[in-house]
Amino acid sequence: MHRSYYDCGAFLFSSCSSVSSFSSSPEAVAQQFIEAMNDQDVDKMAALCPPFLDPGQEDIEDMLDSYSGYDVTFKYEGVESKEMYDSDDLDDLEEDISDYADKTIKLQDACDLEFSFNVAVTMSGETYDQSSTYPITCIKYKGNWYLYE
């Protein structure tokens, strides 16, 4: 297949950086996102991003449409690393997000998380799969964790 099905990682997570599910941890955010990808559920994917940012649902739909006709399976494999933000980094992130959202946003916490997932594509009776890792930033806002980028 000429179009790389591994491209999804870069698109998936950048689309959210610019959507409201209630996730209790950054790890839960990553797992729920991969599960929503597997279910091809645009609303679940968008709901993992913070409520003060545009979810980019049209971009998510376009990305999912690129897999139509293929049997694609996404499976969450686990966290590879997690680094919590210190107070200075959290302040900087709040400032950046507030500027982007055009209003003051107060975060409770944030972290950089790298997790692994598997993508399997079946075409013409053959399955091609690969495990990948992907780094994301998760933010805690009003008691819930969200995917930021």
Coordinates of N, CA, C and O in Angstrom, one line a residue:
M1 N 0.8 -1.2 0.0 CA 0.0 0.0 0.0 C 0.9 1.2 0.0 O 1.8 1.3 0.8
H2 N 0.7 2.1 -0.9 CA 1.6 3.3 -1.1 C 1.3 4.3 0.0 O 2.2 4.9 0.5
R3 N 0.1 4.5 0.4 CA -0.2 5.5 1.4 C 0.1 4.8 2.8 O -0.4 3.7 3.1
S4 N 1.0 5.4 3.5 CA 1.4 4.7 4.8 C 0.3 4.8 5.8 O -0.2 5.9 6.1
Y5 N -0.1 3.7 6.3 CA -1.1 3.7 7.3 C -0.5 4.1 8.7 O -1.2 4.3 9.6
Y6 N 0.8 4.2 8.7 CA 1.4 4.6 9.9 C 1.4 6.2 10.1 O 1.7 6.7 11.1
D7 N 1.0 6.9 9.0 CA 0.9 8.3 9.0 C -0.1 8.8 10.0 O -0.1 9.9 10.4
C8 N -1.0 7.9 10.4 CA -2.1 8.3 11.3 C -1.7 8.9 12.6 O -2.2 9.9 13.0
G9 N -0.6 8.5 13.1 CA -0.1 9.0 14.4 C 0.1 10.5 14.4 O -0.4 11.2 15.2
A10 N 0.8 11.0 13.4 CA 1.1 12.4 13.3 C -0.2 13.2 13.1 O -0.3 14.2 13.7
F11 N -1.0 12.7 12.3 CA -2.3 13.4 12.1 C -3.2 13.4 13.3 O -3.7 14.4 13.7
L12 N -3.4 12.2 13.8 CA -4.3 12.0 14.9 C -4.1 13.0 16.0 O -5.0 13.6 16.5
F13 N -2.9 13.0 16.4 CA -2.6 13.8 17.6 C -2.4 15.3 17.4 O -2.7 16.1 18.2
S14 N -2.0 15.6 16.2 CA -1.9 17.1 15.9 C -3.3 17.6 15.7 O -3.6 18.8 16.0
S15 N -4.3 16.8 15.3 CA -5.6 17.4 15.1 C -6.3 17.7 16.4 O -7.1 18.6 16.4
C16 N -5.9 17.1 17.4 CA -6.5 17.4 18.7 C -5.8 18.6 19.4 O -6.4 19.2 20.3
S17 N -4.7 19.0 18.9 CA -4.0 20.1 19.6 C -4.7 21.4 19.4 O -4.4 22.4 20.0
S18 N -5.4 21.5 18.5 CA -6.0 22.7 18.2 C -7.4 22.8 18.8 O -8.1 21.9 19.0
V19 N -9.8 18.9 21.8 CA -11.2 18.6 21.7 C -11.4 18.1 23.1 O -10.6 17.5 23.5
S20 N -15.7 16.4 25.0 CA -15.1 16.6 26.4 C -15.4 15.3 27.1 O -16.5 15.1 27.5
S21 N -14.5 14.5 27.1 CA -14.6 13.3 27.8 C -14.0 13.4 29.1 O -13.2 14.3 29.4
F22 N -14.4 12.5 30.1 CA -13.9 12.7 31.4 C -12.9 11.5 31.6 O -13.2 10.4 31.8
S23 N -11.6 11.9 31.5 CA -10.5 10.9 31.7 C -9.8 11.1 33.0 O -9.5 12.3 33.3
S24 N -9.6 10.1 33.7 CA -9.0 10.1 35.0 C -7.5 10.2 35.0 O -6.9 10.5 36.1
S25 N -6.9 10.0 33.9 CA -5.4 10.0 33.9 C -4.9 10.2 32.4 O -5.7 9.9 31.5
P26 N -3.7 10.6 32.3 CA -3.1 10.7 30.9 C -3.1 9.4 30.2 O -3.4 9.3 29.0
E27 N -2.8 8.3 30.9 CA -2.8 7.0 30.3 C -4.2 6.6 29.8 O -4.3 6.0 28.7
A28 N -5.2 7.0 30.5 CA -6.6 6.7 30.0 C -6.9 7.5 28.8 O -7.6 7.0 27.9
V29 N -6.4 8.7 28.7 CA -6.6 9.5 27.5 C -6.0 8.8 26.3 O -6.7 8.6 25.2
A30 N -4.8 8.3 26.4 CA -4.1 7.6 25.3 C -4.9 6.4 24.9 O -5.1 6.1 23.7
Q31 N -5.2 5.6 25.9 CA -5.9 4.3 25.6 C -7.3 4.6 24.9 O -7.7 4.0 24.0
Q32 N -8.1 5.6 25.5 CA -9.4 5.9 24.9 C -9.3 6.4 23.5 O -10.1 6.1 22.6
F33 N -8.2 7.2 23.2 CA -8.0 7.7 21.8 C -7.8 6.5 20.8 O -8.4 6.5 19.8
I34 N -6.9 5.6 21.2 CA -6.7 4.5 20.3 C -7.9 3.6 20.1 O -8.2 3.1 19.0
E35 N -8.7 3.4 21.2 CA -9.9 2.7 21.1 C -10.9 3.4 20.2 O -11.6 2.7 19.4
A36 N -11.0 4.7 20.3 CA -11.9 5.5 19.4 C -11.4 5.4 18.0 O -12.3 5.3 17.1
M37 N -10.1 5.4 17.8 CA -9.6 5.2 16.4 C -10.0 3.8 15.9 O -10.5 3.7 14.7
N38 N -9.9 2.8 16.7 CA -10.3 1.5 16.3 C -11.8 1.4 15.9 O -12.1 0.7 15.0
D39 N -12.6 2.1 16.7 CA -14.0 2.1 16.5 C -14.4 3.1 15.4 O -15.6 3.2 15.0
Q40 N -13.4 3.9 14.9 CA -13.7 4.9 13.9 C -14.8 5.9 14.4 O -15.7 6.3 13.6
D41 N -14.7 6.3 15.7 CA -15.7 7.1 16.3 C -15.2 8.5 16.4 O -14.4 8.8 17.4
V42 N -15.6 9.4 15.5 CA -15.1 10.8 15.5 C -15.5 11.5 16.8 O -14.7 12.2 17.3
D43 N -16.7 11.3 17.2 CA -17.1 12.0 18.4 C -16.3 11.6 19.7 O -16.0 12.5 20.5
K44 N -16.0 10.4 19.8 CA -15.2 9.9 21.0 C -13.8 10.5 20.9 O -13.2 10.9 21.9
M45 N -13.2 10.6 19.7 CA -11.9 11.2 19.5 C -11.9 12.6 19.8 O -11.1 13.1 20.6
A46 N -12.9 13.4 19.3 CA -13.0 14.8 19.6 C -13.2 15.1 21.0 O -12.7 16.1 21.6
A47 N -14.0 14.2 21.7 CA -14.3 14.4 23.1 C -13.1 14.3 24.0 O -13.2 14.7 25.2
L48 N -12.0 13.8 23.6 CA -10.8 13.7 24.4 C -10.0 14.9 24.5 O -9.0 15.0 25.2
C49 N -10.4 15.9 23.7 CA -9.6 17.2 23.7 C -10.4 18.2 24.5 O -11.6 18.1 24.8
P50 N -9.7 19.2 25.0 CA -10.3 20.1 26.0 C -11.4 20.9 25.4 O -11.4 21.2 24.2
P51 N -12.4 21.2 26.2 CA -13.6 21.9 25.7 C -13.4 23.3 25.1 O -14.3 23.8 24.4
F52 N -12.3 23.9 25.5 CA -12.1 25.3 25.0 C -11.4 25.4 23.7 O -11.1 26.5 23.2
L53 N -11.1 24.2 23.0 CA -10.4 24.3 21.7 C -11.3 23.5 20.7 O -12.0 22.6 21.0
D54 N -11.2 24.0 19.5 CA -11.9 23.3 18.3 C -11.4 21.9 18.1 O -10.2 21.7 18.0
P55 N -12.3 21.0 18.1 CA -11.9 19.6 18.0 C -11.3 19.2 16.6 O -10.7 18.1 16.5
G56 N -11.6 19.9 15.6 CA -11.1 19.6 14.2 C -11.8 18.3 13.7 O -11.1 17.5 13.1
Q57 N -13.1 18.2 14.0 CA -13.8 17.0 13.6 C -13.8 16.7 12.1 O -13.7 15.5 11.7
E58 N -13.8 17.7 11.3 CA -13.8 17.5 9.9 C -12.4 16.9 9.5 O -12.4 16.0 8.6
D59 N -11.3 17.3 10.1 CA -10.0 16.7 9.8 C -10.0 15.3 10.2 O -9.4 14.4 9.6
I60 N -10.6 15.0 11.4 CA -10.6 13.6 11.9 C -11.4 12.7 10.9 O -11.0 11.6 10.5
E61 N -12.6 13.2 10.5 CA -13.4 12.5 9.5 C -12.6 12.2 8.2 O -12.7 11.1 7.6
D62 N -11.9 13.2 7.7 CA -11.1 13.1 6.5 C -10.1 12.0 6.7 O -9.8 11.2 5.8
M63 N -9.4 12.0 7.8 CA -8.4 11.0 8.1 C -9.0 9.6 8.1 O -8.5 8.7 7.5
L64 N -10.1 9.5 8.8 CA -10.8 8.1 8.9 C -11.3 7.7 7.5 O -11.2 6.5 7.1
D65 N -11.7 8.6 6.7 CA -12.2 8.3 5.3 C -11.0 7.7 4.5 O -11.2 6.9 3.6
S66 N -9.8 8.2 4.8 CA -8.6 7.6 4.0 C -8.4 6.2 4.3 O -7.7 5.5 3.5
Y67 N -9.0 5.6 5.3 CA -8.9 4.2 5.6 C -10.1 3.4 5.0 O -10.2 2.2 5.2
S68 N -11.1 4.0 4.4 CA -12.2 3.3 4.0 C -11.8 2.3 2.9 O -10.9 2.6 2.1
G69 N -12.4 1.1 3.0 CA -12.0 0.1 2.0 C -10.9 -0.8 2.6 O -10.6 -1.9 2.0
Y70 N -10.3 -0.4 3.7 CA -9.2 -1.3 4.3 C -9.8 -1.8 5.6 O -10.5 -1.1 6.3
D71 N -9.3 -3.0 6.0 CA -9.6 -3.5 7.3 C -8.5 -3.1 8.2 O -7.4 -3.7 8.2
V72 N -8.7 -2.1 9.0 CA -7.7 -1.5 9.9 C -8.0 -1.7 11.3 O -9.2 -1.5 11.7
T73 N -7.1 -2.1 12.1 CA -7.2 -2.3 13.5 C -6.2 -1.6 14.3 O -5.0 -1.7 14.0
F74 N -6.6 -0.8 15.3 CA -5.7 -0.1 16.2 C -5.8 -0.7 17.6 O -6.9 -1.0 18.0
K75 N -4.6 -1.0 18.2 CA -4.7 -1.6 19.5 C -3.7 -0.9 20.4 O -2.5 -0.7 20.1
Y76 N -4.1 -0.4 21.6 CA -3.3 0.3 22.5 C -2.4 -0.8 23.2 O -2.8 -1.8 23.6
E77 N -1.1 -0.4 23.4 CA -0.2 -1.4 24.0 C 0.4 -0.9 25.3 O 0.8 -1.8 26.1
G78 N 0.4 0.4 25.6 CA 0.8 0.8 26.9 C 1.7 2.0 26.9 O 2.1 2.5 25.8
V79 N 2.0 2.5 28.1 CA 2.9 3.7 28.2 C 4.3 3.3 28.2 O 4.8 2.4 28.9
E80 N 5.1 4.1 27.5 CA 6.6 3.9 27.4 C 7.3 4.8 28.4 O 8.2 4.4 29.0
S81 N 6.8 6.1 28.5 CA 7.4 7.0 29.4 C 6.4 8.1 29.7 O 5.5 8.4 28.9
K82 N 6.6 8.8 30.9 CA 5.7 9.8 31.3 C 6.5 10.8 32.1 O 7.2 10.4 33.0
E83 N 6.4 12.1 31.7 CA 7.1 13.1 32.5 C 6.2 14.3 32.8 O 5.6 14.9 31.9
M84 N 6.0 14.5 34.1 CA 5.1 15.5 34.6 C 5.8 16.9 34.4 O 7.0 17.0 34.5
Y85 N 5.0 17.9 34.2 CA 5.5 19.3 34.1 C 5.8 19.8 35.4 O 5.0 19.6 36.4
D86 N 6.9 20.6 35.6 CA 7.1 21.3 36.8 C 6.3 22.6 36.7 O 5.7 22.9 35.7
S87 N 6.3 23.4 37.8 CA 5.5 24.6 37.9 C 5.8 25.6 36.8 O 4.9 26.3 36.3
D88 N 7.1 25.8 36.5 CA 7.5 26.8 35.5 C 7.0 26.3 34.1 O 6.5 27.2 33.3
D89 N 7.2 25.1 33.8 CA 6.7 24.6 32.5 C 5.2 24.6 32.4 O 4.6 24.9 31.3
L90 N 4.5 24.3 33.5 CA 3.0 24.4 33.5 C 2.6 25.9 33.3 O 1.6 26.1 32.5
D91 N 3.2 26.8 33.9 CA 2.9 28.2 33.7 C 3.1 28.6 32.2 O 2.2 29.3 31.7
D92 N 4.2 28.2 31.6 CA 4.4 28.5 30.2 C 3.4 27.9 29.3 O 2.9 28.5 28.4
L93 N 3.0 26.6 29.6 CA 2.0 26.0 28.8 C 0.6 26.7 29.0 O -0.1 26.9 28.0
E94 N 0.3 27.1 30.2 CA -1.0 27.8 30.4 C -1.0 29.1 29.6 O -2.0 29.4 29.0
E95 N 0.1 29.8 29.6 CA 0.2 31.0 28.8 C 0.0 30.8 27.3 O -0.8 31.5 26.6
D96 N 0.6 29.7 26.8 CA 0.5 29.4 25.4 C -1.0 29.0 25.0 O -1.5 29.4 24.0
I97 N -1.6 28.2 25.9 CA -3.0 27.7 25.7 C -3.9 28.9 25.8 O -4.8 29.0 25.0
S98 N -3.7 29.7 26.8 CA -4.6 30.9 27.0 C -4.5 31.8 25.7 O -5.5 32.3 25.3
D99 N -3.3 32.0 25.2 CA -3.2 32.8 24.0 C -4.0 32.2 22.8 O -4.7 32.9 22.1
Y100 N -3.8 30.9 22.7 CA -4.5 30.2 21.6 C -6.0 30.2 21.7 O -6.7 30.4 20.8
A101 N -6.5 30.0 23.0 CA -7.9 29.9 23.2 C -8.5 31.3 23.3 O -9.7 31.4 23.4
D102 N -7.7 32.3 23.4 CA -8.1 33.7 23.5 C -8.9 33.9 24.8 O -9.9 34.7 24.8
K103 N -8.5 33.2 25.9 CA -9.1 33.5 27.2 C -8.2 32.8 28.2 O -7.3 32.0 27.9
T104 N -8.3 33.2 29.5 CA -7.4 32.7 30.5 C -7.8 31.2 30.8 O -8.9 31.0 31.2
I105 N -6.8 30.4 30.7 CA -7.0 28.9 31.0 C -6.1 28.6 32.2 O -4.9 28.8 32.2
K106 N -6.7 28.0 33.2 CA -5.9 27.6 34.4 C -5.9 26.0 34.4 O -6.9 25.4 34.5
L107 N -4.6 25.5 34.2 CA -4.4 24.1 34.2 C -4.1 23.6 35.6 O -3.4 24.3 36.4
Q108 N -4.5 22.4 36.0 CA -4.1 21.8 37.2 C -2.8 21.0 37.1 O -2.1 20.8 38.1
D109 N -2.5 20.4 35.9 CA -1.4 19.6 35.7 C -1.2 19.4 34.2 O -2.1 19.7 33.4
A110 N 0.0 18.9 33.9 CA 0.3 18.5 32.5 C 1.4 17.5 32.5 O 2.2 17.4 33.4
C111 N 1.5 16.7 31.4 CA 2.6 15.8 31.3 C 2.8 15.5 29.8 O 2.0 15.7 28.9
D112 N 4.1 15.1 29.5 CA 4.4 14.5 28.2 C 4.4 13.0 28.4 O 5.0 12.5 29.3
L113 N 3.7 12.3 27.5 CA 3.5 10.9 27.6 C 3.8 10.3 26.3 O 3.4 10.8 25.2
E114 N 4.6 9.2 26.3 CA 4.9 8.4 25.1 C 4.2 7.1 25.3 O 4.5 6.4 26.3
F115 N 3.4 6.7 24.3 CA 2.7 5.4 24.4 C 2.9 4.6 23.2 O 3.3 5.1 22.1
S116 N 2.7 3.3 23.3 CA 2.8 2.4 22.1 C 1.4 1.9 21.7 O 0.5 1.7 22.5
F117 N 1.3 1.7 20.4 CA 0.1 1.1 19.8 C 0.4 0.3 18.6 O 1.5 0.5 18.0
N118 N -0.5 -0.6 18.2 CA -0.2 -1.4 17.0 C -1.3 -1.0 16.0 O -2.5 -0.8 16.3
V119 N -0.9 -0.9 14.8 CA -1.8 -0.7 13.6 C -1.6 -1.9 12.7 O -0.5 -2.3 12.3
A120 N -2.8 -2.6 12.4 CA -2.8 -3.7 11.5 C -3.7 -3.4 10.4 O -4.8 -3.0 10.6
V121 N -3.3 -3.7 9.2 CA -4.1 -3.5 8.0 C -4.1 -4.8 7.2 O -3.1 -5.4 6.9
T122 N -5.4 -5.2 6.9 CA -5.5 -6.4 6.1 C -6.0 -6.0 4.7 O -7.0 -5.3 4.5
M123 N -5.2 -6.5 3.7 CA -5.5 -6.2 2.3 C -5.3 -7.5 1.5 O -4.3 -8.1 1.7
S124 N -6.2 -7.8 0.6 CA -6.1 -9.0 -0.2 C -5.7 -10.2 0.6 O -4.9 -11.0 0.2
G125 N -6.3 -10.3 1.8 CA -6.1 -11.5 2.6 C -4.8 -11.5 3.4 O -4.5 -12.5 4.1
E126 N -3.9 -10.5 3.2 CA -2.7 -10.4 4.0 C -2.8 -9.3 5.0 O -3.3 -8.2 4.7
T127 N -2.2 -9.6 6.2 CA -2.2 -8.6 7.3 C -0.8 -8.0 7.5 O 0.1 -8.8 7.6
Y128 N -0.8 -6.7 7.5 CA 0.5 -6.0 7.7 C 0.3 -5.2 9.0 O -0.7 -4.5 9.2
D129 N 1.2 -5.4 9.9 CA 1.1 -4.7 11.2 C 2.4 -4.2 11.7 O 3.5 -4.7 11.3
Q130 N 2.3 -3.1 12.5 CA 3.5 -2.5 13.1 C 3.1 -1.9 14.4 O 2.1 -1.2 14.5
S131 N 4.0 -2.0 15.3 CA 3.8 -1.3 16.6 C 4.6 0.0 16.5 O 5.7 0.0 15.9
S132 N 4.1 1.0 17.0 CA 4.7 2.4 17.0 C 4.6 3.0 18.3 O 3.7 2.7 19.1
T133 N 5.4 4.0 18.6 CA 5.3 4.8 19.8 C 5.0 6.2 19.3 O 5.3 6.6 18.2
Y134 N 4.2 6.9 20.2 CA 3.9 8.3 19.8 C 3.9 9.2 21.1 O 3.3 8.8 22.1
P135 N 4.5 10.3 21.0 CA 4.5 11.3 22.1 C 3.3 12.2 22.1 O 2.9 12.7 21.0
I136 N 2.7 12.4 23.2 CA 1.6 13.4 23.3 C 1.7 14.3 24.5 O 2.5 13.9 25.4
T137 N 1.0 15.4 24.6 CA 1.0 16.2 25.8 C -0.5 16.1 26.3 O -1.4 16.3 25.5
C138 N -0.6 15.8 27.5 CA -1.9 15.7 28.2 C -2.0 16.8 29.2 O -1.0 17.2 29.9
I139 N -3.2 17.4 29.3 CA -3.4 18.5 30.3 C -4.6 18.1 31.2 O -5.5 17.5 30.8
K140 N -4.4 18.6 32.5 CA -5.5 18.4 33.4 C -6.2 19.7 33.6 O -5.6 20.7 34.0
Y141 N -7.5 19.8 33.3 CA -8.3 21.0 33.3 C -9.6 20.7 34.0 O -10.3 19.8 33.6
K142 N -9.9 21.4 35.0 CA -11.2 21.3 35.8 C -11.4 19.8 36.2 O -12.5 19.3 36.1
G143 N -10.3 19.2 36.7 CA -10.4 17.8 37.3 C -10.3 16.7 36.3 O -10.3 15.5 36.7
N144 N -10.2 17.0 35.0 CA -10.2 15.9 34.0 C -9.0 16.1 33.1 O -8.5 17.2 32.9
W145 N -8.5 14.9 32.6 CA -7.3 14.9 31.7 C -7.8 14.9 30.3 O -8.8 14.2 29.9
Y146 N -7.1 15.7 29.4 CA -7.4 15.8 28.0 C -6.2 15.7 27.2 O -5.1 16.0 27.6
L147 N -6.4 15.3 25.9 CA -5.3 15.3 24.9 C -5.1 16.7 24.4 O -6.1 17.3 24.0
Y148 N -3.9 17.2 24.5 CA -3.7 18.6 24.0 C -2.9 18.5 22.7 O -3.3 19.2 21.7
E149 N -1.9 17.8 22.6 CA -1.2 17.6 21.3 C -0.3 16.4 21.3 O 0.0 15.8 22.3

